[in-house]
């Protein structure tokens, strides 16, 4: 069945089709529509799950992780400051090795305040032990939730998964979404088998609560890392199974018109759909360009990036995030992955889309031109913030207004 859904409702449908048992929730813009939709279904008896509203995101993730440890399937969602408020518990839940699925609807972090998206919220969680899937369309949101449960519940992995979509640009955008039947989903995602790893009221045990010295602590932390690395191999296997069940591809890195591409864009999230359009126009103009969009960001698909980028001329890495004092996070991670490659391409770093700031078609064309010039000279351009003279005039105007209000000239 095909329905017109927002990204938020696609996430809710993913949880519904996964037949989740427990929904600890707390509202925050722009994620609230997810829990409102789930609450409506529970109220109407269309979703057989227990929904509990907690008093904060910290409590919400605590309840979610603890419930997942009892052997039930759990879903929850948050955004921005809410994800950071729960950050302490993200590390705990990952350390418990429980298969929770958490949807984050990306929104820029304060201060200054914005309700528009960028990726600093979700990338702040990249070292927590949660695996990360990033979506560009509403269909991918639903599909990613289903795949996330298979990945999280695989006994070779047993790590929580974070599914990310961009606030407003995807959370409230309606797109056609294919809804698989419950039987189709059950064939791909059977009931959660917790094995022996579950709490029971009549059999009290403790799990991951001991205070450890450096040696044992190092061992268990590294086991989490090894499980995440293993998840990369498991992801490829499950992606093939997903494609066979639903007739839709799901690769760790989407490659678009890359076969003979000399210059490539690399970026994550819904803004990559703008890059696809720019690639088409540049191809029409005779330029050999392409797009790589990692859907899987943790574990970082370094080996696949090396395969796809070896021998290319240049790459424009577009980060919708900013690691203050360093630059773009995706750029630095990609540079590290390509460092051992003898024929690595020239990398150019661009920061764009912060706080939902649009990236125009003209800016994609300009980035491709800058990378082409860098390839000709052999010199990578310095990192650059995408920002126009008109935007600077707007900022100066606001500063003048603020100065006037304070009695300054």
mmCIF file of C-alpha atoms in Angstrom:
data_model
loop_
_atom_site.group_PDB
_atom_site.id
_atom_site.type_symbol
_atom_site.label_atom_id
_atom_site.label_comp_id
_atom_site.label_asym_id
_atom_site.label_seq_id
_atom_site.Cartn_x
_atom_site.Cartn_y
_atom_site.Cartn_z
ATOM 1 C CA UNK A 1 0.000 0.000 0.000
ATOM 2 C CA UNK A 2 1.233 3.479 -0.885
ATOM 3 C CA UNK A 3 0.389 6.434 1.405
ATOM 4 C CA UNK A 4 1.340 10.093 1.539
ATOM 5 C CA UNK A 5 3.253 10.442 4.831
ATOM 6 C CA UNK A 6 5.461 12.941 6.607
ATOM 7 C CA UNK A 7 8.863 11.749 7.798
ATOM 8 C CA UNK A 8 7.536 11.728 11.352
ATOM 9 C CA UNK A 9 4.570 9.524 10.425
ATOM 10 C CA UNK A 10 6.859 7.238 8.432
ATOM 11 C CA UNK A 11 8.924 6.766 11.610
ATOM 12 C CA UNK A 12 5.754 5.976 13.566
ATOM 13 C CA UNK A 13 4.698 3.469 10.912
ATOM 14 C CA UNK A 14 8.114 1.827 11.198
ATOM 15 C CA UNK A 15 7.540 1.306 14.922
ATOM 16 C CA UNK A 16 3.980 0.083 14.332
ATOM 17 C CA UNK A 17 5.002 -2.429 11.679
ATOM 18 C CA UNK A 18 7.846 -3.619 13.915
ATOM 19 C CA UNK A 19 5.125 -4.410 16.503
ATOM 20 C CA UNK A 20 6.874 -2.658 19.346
ATOM 21 C CA UNK A 21 5.806 -3.487 22.893
ATOM 22 C CA UNK A 22 6.786 -0.378 24.854
ATOM 23 C CA UNK A 23 6.903 3.357 24.044
ATOM 24 C CA UNK A 24 8.474 5.635 26.654
ATOM 25 C CA UNK A 25 8.103 9.166 25.238
ATOM 26 C CA UNK A 26 8.674 12.873 25.847
ATOM 27 C CA UNK A 27 7.648 15.614 23.372
ATOM 28 C CA UNK A 28 10.022 18.029 21.651
ATOM 29 C CA UNK A 29 9.722 19.957 18.371
ATOM 30 C CA UNK A 30 9.946 18.758 15.603
ATOM 31 C CA UNK A 31 9.615 15.168 16.809
ATOM 32 C CA UNK A 32 6.303 15.407 18.686
ATOM 33 C CA UNK A 33 4.187 14.242 15.728
ATOM 34 C CA UNK A 34 5.803 10.801 16.031
ATOM 35 C CA UNK A 35 4.584 10.202 19.572
ATOM 36 C CA UNK A 36 1.215 11.859 18.923
ATOM 37 C CA UNK A 37 0.658 9.415 16.063
ATOM 38 C CA UNK A 38 1.715 6.418 18.155
ATOM 39 C CA UNK A 39 -0.439 7.580 21.087
ATOM 40 C CA UNK A 40 -3.475 7.863 18.816
ATOM 41 C CA UNK A 41 -2.959 4.320 17.535
ATOM 42 C CA UNK A 42 -2.537 2.939 21.052
ATOM 43 C CA UNK A 43 -5.695 4.780 22.184
ATOM 44 C CA UNK A 44 -7.701 3.346 19.274
ATOM 45 C CA UNK A 45 -6.410 -0.170 19.892
ATOM 46 C CA UNK A 46 -4.566 -0.255 16.559
ATOM 47 C CA UNK A 47 -1.183 -0.705 18.234
ATOM 48 C CA UNK A 48 -0.871 -3.199 21.078
ATOM 49 C CA UNK A 49 1.799 -1.392 23.081
ATOM 50 C CA UNK A 50 2.226 0.373 26.417
ATOM 51 C CA UNK A 51 2.917 4.113 26.043
ATOM 52 C CA UNK A 52 4.288 6.067 29.003
ATOM 53 C CA UNK A 53 5.031 9.789 29.052
ATOM 54 C CA UNK A 54 8.143 10.460 31.133
ATOM 55 C CA UNK A 55 9.153 13.754 32.721
ATOM 56 C CA UNK A 56 12.299 14.226 30.600
ATOM 57 C CA UNK A 57 14.381 12.723 27.808
ATOM 58 C CA UNK A 58 16.889 11.459 30.373
ATOM 59 C CA UNK A 59 14.193 9.395 32.085
ATOM 60 C CA UNK A 60 12.751 8.397 28.721
ATOM 61 C CA UNK A 61 15.977 6.798 27.485
ATOM 62 C CA UNK A 62 16.573 5.244 30.914
ATOM 63 C CA UNK A 63 13.155 3.586 30.762
ATOM 64 C CA UNK A 64 13.679 2.586 27.145
ATOM 65 C CA UNK A 65 17.035 0.933 27.782
ATOM 66 C CA UNK A 66 15.841 -0.825 30.915
ATOM 67 C CA UNK A 67 12.743 -2.143 29.142
ATOM 68 C CA UNK A 68 14.816 -3.366 26.195
ATOM 69 C CA UNK A 69 16.889 -5.374 28.676
ATOM 70 C CA UNK A 70 13.771 -7.295 29.739
ATOM 71 C CA UNK A 71 13.318 -8.788 26.293
ATOM 72 C CA UNK A 72 10.586 -6.571 24.849
ATOM 73 C CA UNK A 73 10.830 -4.489 21.673
ATOM 74 C CA UNK A 74 11.121 -0.774 22.511
ATOM 75 C CA UNK A 75 10.897 2.401 20.434
ATOM 76 C CA UNK A 76 11.346 6.036 21.302
ATOM 77 C CA UNK A 77 12.215 9.341 19.631
ATOM 78 C CA UNK A 78 13.705 12.727 20.432
ATOM 79 C CA UNK A 79 15.477 15.742 18.930
ATOM 80 C CA UNK A 80 18.235 18.288 19.502
ATOM 81 C CA UNK A 81 18.547 19.398 23.141
ATOM 82 C CA UNK A 82 16.499 16.353 24.150
ATOM 83 C CA UNK A 83 19.120 14.017 22.719
ATOM 84 C CA UNK A 84 21.842 15.898 24.569
ATOM 85 C CA UNK A 85 19.834 15.807 27.796
ATOM 86 C CA UNK A 86 19.713 12.018 27.435
ATOM 87 C CA UNK A 87 23.399 11.754 26.468
ATOM 88 C CA UNK A 88 24.480 10.246 29.779
ATOM 89 C CA UNK A 89 22.040 7.395 29.278
ATOM 90 C CA UNK A 90 23.061 6.780 25.657
ATOM 91 C CA UNK A 91 26.427 5.542 26.907
ATOM 92 C CA UNK A 92 24.713 3.404 29.563
ATOM 93 C CA UNK A 93 22.262 1.813 27.137
ATOM 94 C CA UNK A 94 25.059 1.035 24.670
ATOM 95 C CA UNK A 95 27.088 -0.461 27.517
ATOM 96 C CA UNK A 96 24.123 -2.650 28.457
ATOM 97 C CA UNK A 97 24.206 -4.012 24.881
ATOM 98 C CA UNK A 98 20.416 -3.823 24.500
ATOM 99 C CA UNK A 99 18.679 -3.536 21.100
ATOM 100 C CA UNK A 100 16.851 -0.209 21.458
ATOM 101 C CA UNK A 101 15.838 1.804 18.368
ATOM 102 C CA UNK A 102 15.842 5.575 18.879
ATOM 103 C CA UNK A 103 14.741 8.051 16.194
ATOM 104 C CA UNK A 104 16.299 11.504 16.281
ATOM 105 C CA UNK A 105 14.766 14.358 14.304
ATOM 106 C CA UNK A 106 17.748 16.633 13.803
ATOM 107 C CA UNK A 107 17.520 20.218 14.996
ATOM 108 C CA UNK A 108 20.292 22.751 15.594
ATOM 109 C CA UNK A 109 21.606 23.156 19.135
ATOM 110 C CA UNK A 110 21.428 26.248 21.338
ATOM 111 C CA UNK A 111 22.692 28.877 21.638
ATOM 112 C CA UNK A 112 21.587 30.733 19.535
ATOM 113 C CA UNK A 113 18.223 28.996 19.358
ATOM 114 C CA UNK A 114 16.786 27.603 16.138
ATOM 115 C CA UNK A 115 14.065 25.071 15.333
ATOM 116 C CA UNK A 116 15.640 24.266 11.956
ATOM 117 C CA UNK A 117 17.927 21.294 11.300
ATOM 118 C CA UNK A 118 21.581 20.569 11.347
ATOM 119 C CA UNK A 119 23.494 17.490 12.444
ATOM 120 C CA UNK A 120 25.419 18.583 15.518
ATOM 121 C CA UNK A 121 22.825 16.927 17.752
ATOM 122 C CA UNK A 122 23.098 13.452 16.240
ATOM 123 C CA UNK A 123 26.845 13.650 15.651
ATOM 124 C CA UNK A 124 27.361 14.479 19.320
ATOM 125 C CA UNK A 125 26.227 10.878 19.890
ATOM 126 C CA UNK A 126 28.590 9.312 17.352
ATOM 127 C CA UNK A 127 30.972 7.946 19.993
ATOM 128 C CA UNK A 128 28.274 6.719 22.415
ATOM 129 C CA UNK A 129 28.058 3.156 21.090
ATOM 130 C CA UNK A 130 24.748 3.695 19.254
ATOM 131 C CA UNK A 131 24.947 2.685 15.589
ATOM 132 C CA UNK A 132 23.672 5.421 13.250
ATOM 133 C CA UNK A 133 21.497 5.348 10.121
ATOM 134 C CA UNK A 134 20.805 8.610 8.237
ATOM 135 C CA UNK A 135 17.757 9.132 6.010
ATOM 136 C CA UNK A 136 17.133 11.374 3.000
ATOM 137 C CA UNK A 137 13.506 10.448 2.187
ATOM 138 C CA UNK A 138 10.361 9.461 4.075
ATOM 139 C CA UNK A 139 10.556 5.951 2.570
ATOM 140 C CA UNK A 140 14.037 5.588 3.979
ATOM 141 C CA UNK A 141 12.763 6.592 7.409
ATOM 142 C CA UNK A 142 10.289 3.714 7.537
ATOM 143 C CA UNK A 143 12.746 1.264 5.985
ATOM 144 C CA UNK A 144 15.545 2.324 8.332
ATOM 145 C CA UNK A 145 13.442 1.675 11.443
ATOM 146 C CA UNK A 146 12.732 -1.889 10.283
ATOM 147 C CA UNK A 147 16.355 -2.522 9.333
ATOM 148 C CA UNK A 148 17.515 -0.959 12.618
ATOM 149 C CA UNK A 149 15.611 -3.558 14.658
ATOM 150 C CA UNK A 150 17.101 -6.442 12.641
ATOM 151 C CA UNK A 151 20.571 -4.958 13.112
ATOM 152 C CA UNK A 152 20.164 -4.159 16.812
ATOM 153 C CA UNK A 153 18.672 -7.573 17.653
ATOM 154 C CA UNK A 154 21.259 -9.603 15.750
ATOM 155 C CA UNK A 155 23.199 -11.639 18.334
ATOM 156 C CA UNK A 156 26.473 -10.684 16.653
ATOM 157 C CA UNK A 157 25.715 -6.998 17.320
ATOM 158 C CA UNK A 158 23.303 -6.352 20.228
ATOM 159 C CA UNK A 159 23.828 -2.590 20.152
ATOM 160 C CA UNK A 160 21.208 0.185 20.089
ATOM 161 C CA UNK A 161 20.585 1.999 16.794
ATOM 162 C CA UNK A 162 19.852 5.673 16.195
ATOM 163 C CA UNK A 163 17.845 6.525 13.049
ATOM 164 C CA UNK A 164 18.180 10.168 11.998
ATOM 165 C CA UNK A 165 16.003 12.413 9.830
ATOM 166 C CA UNK A 166 16.164 16.163 9.292
ATOM 167 C CA UNK A 167 13.687 18.288 11.192
ATOM 168 C CA UNK A 168 11.152 20.222 9.091
ATOM 169 C CA UNK A 169 12.871 19.366 5.777
ATOM 170 C CA UNK A 170 11.843 15.732 6.246
ATOM 171 C CA UNK A 171 9.847 15.506 9.488
ATOM 172 C CA UNK A 172 6.968 17.565 8.019
ATOM 173 C CA UNK A 173 7.461 16.894 4.299
ATOM 174 C CA UNK A 174 4.849 14.568 2.798
ATOM 175 C CA UNK A 175 6.087 12.021 0.291
ATOM 176 C CA UNK A 176 4.646 8.798 -1.162
ATOM 177 C CA UNK A 177 5.688 5.900 1.088
ATOM 178 C CA UNK A 178 5.185 2.205 0.357
ATOM 179 C CA UNK A 179 3.790 0.502 3.455
ATOM 180 C CA UNK A 180 4.603 -3.206 3.524
ATOM 181 C CA UNK A 181 2.057 -5.596 4.968
ATOM 182 C CA UNK A 182 2.481 -6.922 8.494
ATOM 183 C CA UNK A 183 3.160 -10.368 7.039
ATOM 184 C CA UNK A 184 5.923 -9.006 4.824
ATOM 185 C CA UNK A 185 7.525 -7.303 7.800
ATOM 186 C CA UNK A 186 7.235 -10.406 9.991
ATOM 187 C CA UNK A 187 9.029 -12.408 7.315
ATOM 188 C CA UNK A 188 11.934 -9.958 7.499
ATOM 189 C CA UNK A 189 11.727 -8.993 11.179
ATOM 190 C CA UNK A 190 10.585 -11.908 13.362
ATOM 191 C CA UNK A 191 9.637 -11.485 17.033
ATOM 192 C CA UNK A 192 12.504 -10.349 19.242
ATOM 193 C CA UNK A 193 14.389 -13.280 20.748
ATOM 194 C CA UNK A 194 16.266 -11.956 23.774
ATOM 195 C CA UNK A 195 17.843 -15.335 24.502
ATOM 196 C CA UNK A 196 19.207 -15.553 28.016
ATOM 197 C CA UNK A 197 19.827 -11.803 28.180
ATOM 198 C CA UNK A 198 16.700 -10.612 29.955
ATOM 199 C CA UNK A 199 15.587 -9.365 33.364
ATOM 200 C CA UNK A 200 12.748 -11.063 35.232
ATOM 201 C CA UNK A 201 11.109 -9.869 38.436
ATOM 202 C CA UNK A 202 11.308 -13.350 39.934
ATOM 203 C CA UNK A 203 14.962 -13.806 39.002
ATOM 204 C CA UNK A 204 16.771 -10.593 40.013
ATOM 205 C CA UNK A 205 20.219 -10.111 38.499
ATOM 206 C CA UNK A 206 22.526 -7.172 37.976
ATOM 207 C CA UNK A 207 23.872 -6.102 34.606
ATOM 208 C CA UNK A 208 26.748 -3.726 33.887
ATOM 209 C CA UNK A 209 26.568 -2.008 37.262
ATOM 210 C CA UNK A 210 29.901 -3.107 38.775
ATOM 211 C CA UNK A 211 32.652 -0.515 39.320
ATOM 212 C CA UNK A 212 35.601 -1.800 37.331
ATOM 213 C CA UNK A 213 39.315 -1.072 37.234
ATOM 214 C CA UNK A 214 41.033 0.083 34.044
ATOM 215 C CA UNK A 215 41.759 -3.384 32.675
ATOM 216 C CA UNK A 216 38.262 -4.875 32.820
ATOM 217 C CA UNK A 217 36.751 -1.500 31.878
ATOM 218 C CA UNK A 218 38.980 -1.368 28.784
ATOM 219 C CA UNK A 219 37.967 -4.909 27.854
ATOM 220 C CA UNK A 220 34.231 -4.238 27.936
ATOM 221 C CA UNK A 221 34.510 -0.862 26.212
ATOM 222 C CA UNK A 222 36.545 -2.428 23.432
ATOM 223 C CA UNK A 223 34.038 -5.261 23.117
ATOM 224 C CA UNK A 224 31.458 -2.595 22.296
ATOM 225 C CA UNK A 225 33.785 -1.242 19.603
ATOM 226 C CA UNK A 226 34.311 -4.708 18.138
ATOM 227 C CA UNK A 227 30.551 -5.290 18.063
ATOM 228 C CA UNK A 228 30.104 -2.007 16.186
ATOM 229 C CA UNK A 229 32.761 -3.023 13.671
ATOM 230 C CA UNK A 230 31.039 -6.391 13.254
ATOM 231 C CA UNK A 231 27.803 -4.492 12.675
ATOM 232 C CA UNK A 232 29.242 -3.189 9.410
ATOM 233 C CA UNK A 233 29.504 -6.721 8.020
ATOM 234 C CA UNK A 234 26.093 -7.663 9.430
ATOM 235 C CA UNK A 235 24.587 -4.512 7.887
ATOM 236 C CA UNK A 236 25.672 -5.586 4.398
ATOM 237 C CA UNK A 237 24.128 -9.019 4.943
ATOM 238 C CA UNK A 238 20.849 -7.603 6.262
ATOM 239 C CA UNK A 239 20.698 -5.015 3.498
ATOM 240 C CA UNK A 240 20.693 -7.797 0.932
ATOM 241 C CA UNK A 241 17.946 -9.571 2.866
ATOM 242 C CA UNK A 242 15.978 -6.307 3.015
ATOM 243 C CA UNK A 243 16.281 -5.855 -0.747
ATOM 244 C CA UNK A 244 15.063 -9.409 -1.330
ATOM 245 C CA UNK A 245 12.031 -8.920 0.936
ATOM 246 C CA UNK A 246 10.946 -5.441 -0.117
ATOM 247 C CA UNK A 247 12.510 -4.972 -3.562
ATOM 248 C CA UNK A 248 14.253 -1.783 -2.474
ATOM 249 C CA UNK A 249 18.002 -1.311 -2.184
ATOM 250 C CA UNK A 250 19.657 -0.253 1.045
ATOM 251 C CA UNK A 251 23.428 0.143 0.713
ATOM 252 C CA UNK A 252 25.721 1.577 3.397
ATOM 253 C CA UNK A 253 26.688 4.334 0.940
ATOM 254 C CA UNK A 254 24.352 5.481 -1.809
ATOM 255 C CA UNK A 255 26.332 6.164 -4.979
ATOM 256 C CA UNK A 256 24.568 8.307 -7.573
ATOM 257 C CA UNK A 257 25.959 8.621 -11.124
ATOM 258 C CA UNK A 258 29.439 7.765 -9.886
ATOM 259 C CA UNK A 259 30.543 5.252 -12.518
ATOM 260 C CA UNK A 260 32.889 7.613 -14.383
ATOM 261 C CA UNK A 261 32.725 10.577 -12.004
ATOM 262 C CA UNK A 262 35.913 12.589 -11.546
ATOM 263 C CA UNK A 263 34.482 14.942 -8.904
ATOM 264 C CA UNK A 264 32.065 13.821 -6.206
ATOM 265 C CA UNK A 265 29.911 15.440 -3.555
ATOM 266 C CA UNK A 266 29.818 13.665 -0.172
ATOM 267 C CA UNK A 267 27.090 14.533 2.349
ATOM 268 C CA UNK A 268 24.415 13.022 4.592
ATOM 269 C CA UNK A 269 20.728 13.708 5.177
ATOM 270 C CA UNK A 270 17.833 15.144 3.181
ATOM 271 C CA UNK A 271 19.894 17.983 1.668
ATOM 272 C CA UNK A 272 21.613 15.293 -0.412
ATOM 273 C CA UNK A 273 18.472 15.248 -2.572
ATOM 274 C CA UNK A 274 19.478 18.783 -3.629
ATOM 275 C CA UNK A 275 22.907 17.436 -4.505
ATOM 276 C CA UNK A 276 21.321 14.779 -6.717
ATOM 277 C CA UNK A 277 19.521 17.496 -8.677
ATOM 278 C CA UNK A 278 22.770 19.472 -8.998
ATOM 279 C CA UNK A 279 24.579 16.354 -10.236
ATOM 280 C CA UNK A 280 21.947 15.927 -12.957
ATOM 281 C CA UNK A 281 22.309 19.539 -14.107
ATOM 282 C CA UNK A 282 26.114 19.372 -14.075
ATOM 283 C CA UNK A 283 25.984 16.110 -16.026
ATOM 284 C CA UNK A 284 23.746 17.855 -18.569
ATOM 285 C CA UNK A 285 26.514 20.457 -18.884
ATOM 286 C CA UNK A 286 29.068 17.738 -19.616
ATOM 287 C CA UNK A 287 30.759 17.529 -16.206
ATOM 288 C CA UNK A 288 31.627 14.123 -14.781
ATOM 289 C CA UNK A 289 30.287 14.500 -11.265
ATOM 290 C CA UNK A 290 28.561 12.174 -8.810
ATOM 291 C CA UNK A 291 27.244 11.906 -5.254
ATOM 292 C CA UNK A 292 28.105 9.639 -2.339
ATOM 293 C CA UNK A 293 25.694 9.656 0.602
ATOM 294 C CA UNK A 294 26.485 7.461 3.601
ATOM 295 C CA UNK A 295 23.330 5.997 5.122
ATOM 296 C CA UNK A 296 25.382 4.108 7.680
ATOM 297 C CA UNK A 297 27.570 6.502 9.669
ATOM 298 C CA UNK A 298 28.393 4.289 12.672
ATOM 299 C CA UNK A 299 30.204 2.084 12.115
ATOM 300 C CA UNK A 300 31.909 4.438 9.683
ATOM 301 C CA UNK A 301 32.034 2.672 6.275
ATOM 302 C CA UNK A 302 35.696 3.569 5.733
ATOM 303 C CA UNK A 303 36.586 0.569 3.562
ATOM 304 C CA UNK A 304 33.655 1.250 1.220
ATOM 305 C CA UNK A 305 34.590 4.936 0.979
ATOM 306 C CA UNK A 306 38.151 3.956 0.051
ATOM 307 C CA UNK A 307 36.828 1.639 -2.652
ATOM 308 C CA UNK A 308 34.501 4.287 -4.074
ATOM 309 C CA UNK A 309 36.963 7.216 -3.931
ATOM 310 C CA UNK A 310 40.293 5.638 -4.901
ATOM 311 C CA UNK A 311 41.501 7.098 -8.183
ATOM 312 C CA UNK A 312 38.969 9.968 -8.239
ATOM 313 C CA UNK A 313 40.224 13.499 -8.871
ATOM 314 C CA UNK A 314 38.448 15.575 -6.226
ATOM 315 C CA UNK A 315 35.757 15.520 -3.546
ATOM 316 C CA UNK A 316 33.558 18.276 -2.083
ATOM 317 C CA UNK A 317 32.624 17.222 1.446
ATOM 318 C CA UNK A 318 29.581 19.167 2.636
ATOM 319 C CA UNK A 319 29.085 19.125 6.391
ATOM 320 C CA UNK A 320 25.767 20.217 7.898
ATOM 321 C CA UNK A 321 27.556 20.441 11.229
ATOM 322 C CA UNK A 322 30.446 22.316 12.794
ATOM 323 C CA UNK A 323 33.031 20.978 15.229
ATOM 324 C CA UNK A 324 34.127 24.317 16.651
ATOM 325 C CA UNK A 325 37.871 24.825 16.399
ATOM 326 C CA UNK A 326 38.230 22.006 13.864
ATOM 327 C CA UNK A 327 35.615 22.274 11.085
ATOM 328 C CA UNK A 328 33.376 19.696 9.446
ATOM 329 C CA UNK A 329 33.094 16.319 11.156
ATOM 330 C CA UNK A 330 32.397 14.260 8.037
ATOM 331 C CA UNK A 331 35.353 15.909 6.257
ATOM 332 C CA UNK A 332 37.807 15.016 9.030
ATOM 333 C CA UNK A 333 36.535 11.435 9.272
ATOM 334 C CA UNK A 334 36.773 10.978 5.520
ATOM 335 C CA UNK A 335 40.277 12.499 5.434
ATOM 336 C CA UNK A 336 41.393 10.020 8.103
ATOM 337 C CA UNK A 337 39.921 7.083 6.174
ATOM 338 C CA UNK A 338 41.661 8.122 2.941
ATOM 339 C CA UNK A 339 45.042 8.986 4.482
ATOM 340 C CA UNK A 340 46.631 5.552 3.745
ATOM 341 C CA UNK A 341 45.376 5.549 0.129
ATOM 342 C CA UNK A 342 48.209 6.262 -2.381
ATOM 343 C CA UNK A 343 45.916 7.690 -5.097
ATOM 344 C CA UNK A 344 43.576 9.599 -2.802
ATOM 345 C CA UNK A 345 41.579 12.523 -4.253
ATOM 346 C CA UNK A 346 41.884 16.156 -3.221
ATOM 347 C CA UNK A 347 39.338 16.898 -0.498
ATOM 348 C CA UNK A 348 37.625 20.263 -0.134
ATOM 349 C CA UNK A 349 35.612 21.090 2.988
ATOM 350 C CA UNK A 350 32.383 23.100 2.913
ATOM 351 C CA UNK A 351 30.096 23.885 5.855
ATOM 352 C CA UNK A 352 26.487 24.354 4.745
ATOM 353 C CA UNK A 353 22.909 23.979 5.876
ATOM 354 C CA UNK A 354 23.497 24.984 9.496
ATOM 355 C CA UNK A 355 20.209 25.740 11.226
ATOM 356 C CA UNK A 356 18.322 24.820 8.043
ATOM 357 C CA UNK A 357 20.128 27.426 5.935
ATOM 358 C CA UNK A 358 19.418 26.414 2.335
ATOM 359 C CA UNK A 359 22.117 25.202 -0.057
ATOM 360 C CA UNK A 360 21.280 26.559 -3.488
ATOM 361 C CA UNK A 361 21.860 24.951 -6.865
ATOM 362 C CA UNK A 362 24.320 27.738 -7.666
ATOM 363 C CA UNK A 363 26.364 26.874 -4.602
ATOM 364 C CA UNK A 364 26.603 23.244 -5.667
ATOM 365 C CA UNK A 365 27.858 24.398 -9.086
ATOM 366 C CA UNK A 366 30.377 26.730 -7.402
ATOM 367 C CA UNK A 367 31.654 23.940 -5.146
ATOM 368 C CA UNK A 368 32.178 21.669 -8.135
ATOM 369 C CA UNK A 369 34.114 24.453 -9.883
ATOM 370 C CA UNK A 370 36.316 25.078 -6.832
ATOM 371 C CA UNK A 371 37.152 21.386 -6.598
ATOM 372 C CA UNK A 372 37.925 21.274 -10.324
ATOM 373 C CA UNK A 373 40.340 24.208 -9.929
ATOM 374 C CA UNK A 374 41.920 22.510 -6.889
ATOM 375 C CA UNK A 375 42.510 19.381 -8.957
ATOM 376 C CA UNK A 376 44.218 21.454 -11.671
ATOM 377 C CA UNK A 377 46.506 23.265 -9.220
ATOM 378 C CA UNK A 378 46.992 20.361 -6.825
ATOM 379 C CA UNK A 379 46.109 22.662 -3.918
ATOM 380 C CA UNK A 380 43.033 21.998 -1.760
ATOM 381 C CA UNK A 381 41.099 25.189 -0.965
ATOM 382 C CA UNK A 382 40.718 26.222 2.703
ATOM 383 C CA UNK A 383 37.507 25.119 4.499
ATOM 384 C CA UNK A 384 34.657 27.455 3.672
ATOM 385 C CA UNK A 385 31.293 28.365 5.215
ATOM 386 C CA UNK A 386 28.558 28.689 2.585
ATOM 387 C CA UNK A 387 27.367 32.226 3.222
ATOM 388 C CA UNK A 388 26.322 35.006 0.861
ATOM 389 C CA UNK A 389 26.832 38.780 0.858
ATOM 390 C CA UNK A 390 23.076 39.195 1.234
ATOM 391 C CA UNK A 391 23.106 37.046 4.379
ATOM 392 C CA UNK A 392 25.946 39.166 5.764
ATOM 393 C CA UNK A 393 23.902 42.315 5.105
ATOM 394 C CA UNK A 394 20.990 40.741 7.004
ATOM 395 C CA UNK A 395 23.238 39.987 9.990
ATOM 396 C CA UNK A 396 24.652 43.536 9.952
ATOM 397 C CA UNK A 397 21.116 44.883 9.835
ATOM 398 C CA UNK A 398 20.136 42.848 12.893
ATOM 399 C CA UNK A 399 23.240 44.044 14.705
ATOM 400 C CA UNK A 400 22.367 47.637 13.911
ATOM 401 C CA UNK A 401 18.841 47.108 15.282
ATOM 402 C CA UNK A 402 20.258 45.527 18.450
ATOM 403 C CA UNK A 403 22.682 48.427 18.861
ATOM 404 C CA UNK A 404 19.897 50.949 18.371
ATOM 405 C CA UNK A 405 17.757 49.236 21.012
ATOM 406 C CA UNK A 406 20.651 49.551 23.453
ATOM 407 C CA UNK A 407 20.948 53.244 22.724
ATOM 408 C CA UNK A 408 24.030 52.900 20.539
ATOM 409 C CA UNK A 409 24.422 54.550 17.169
#
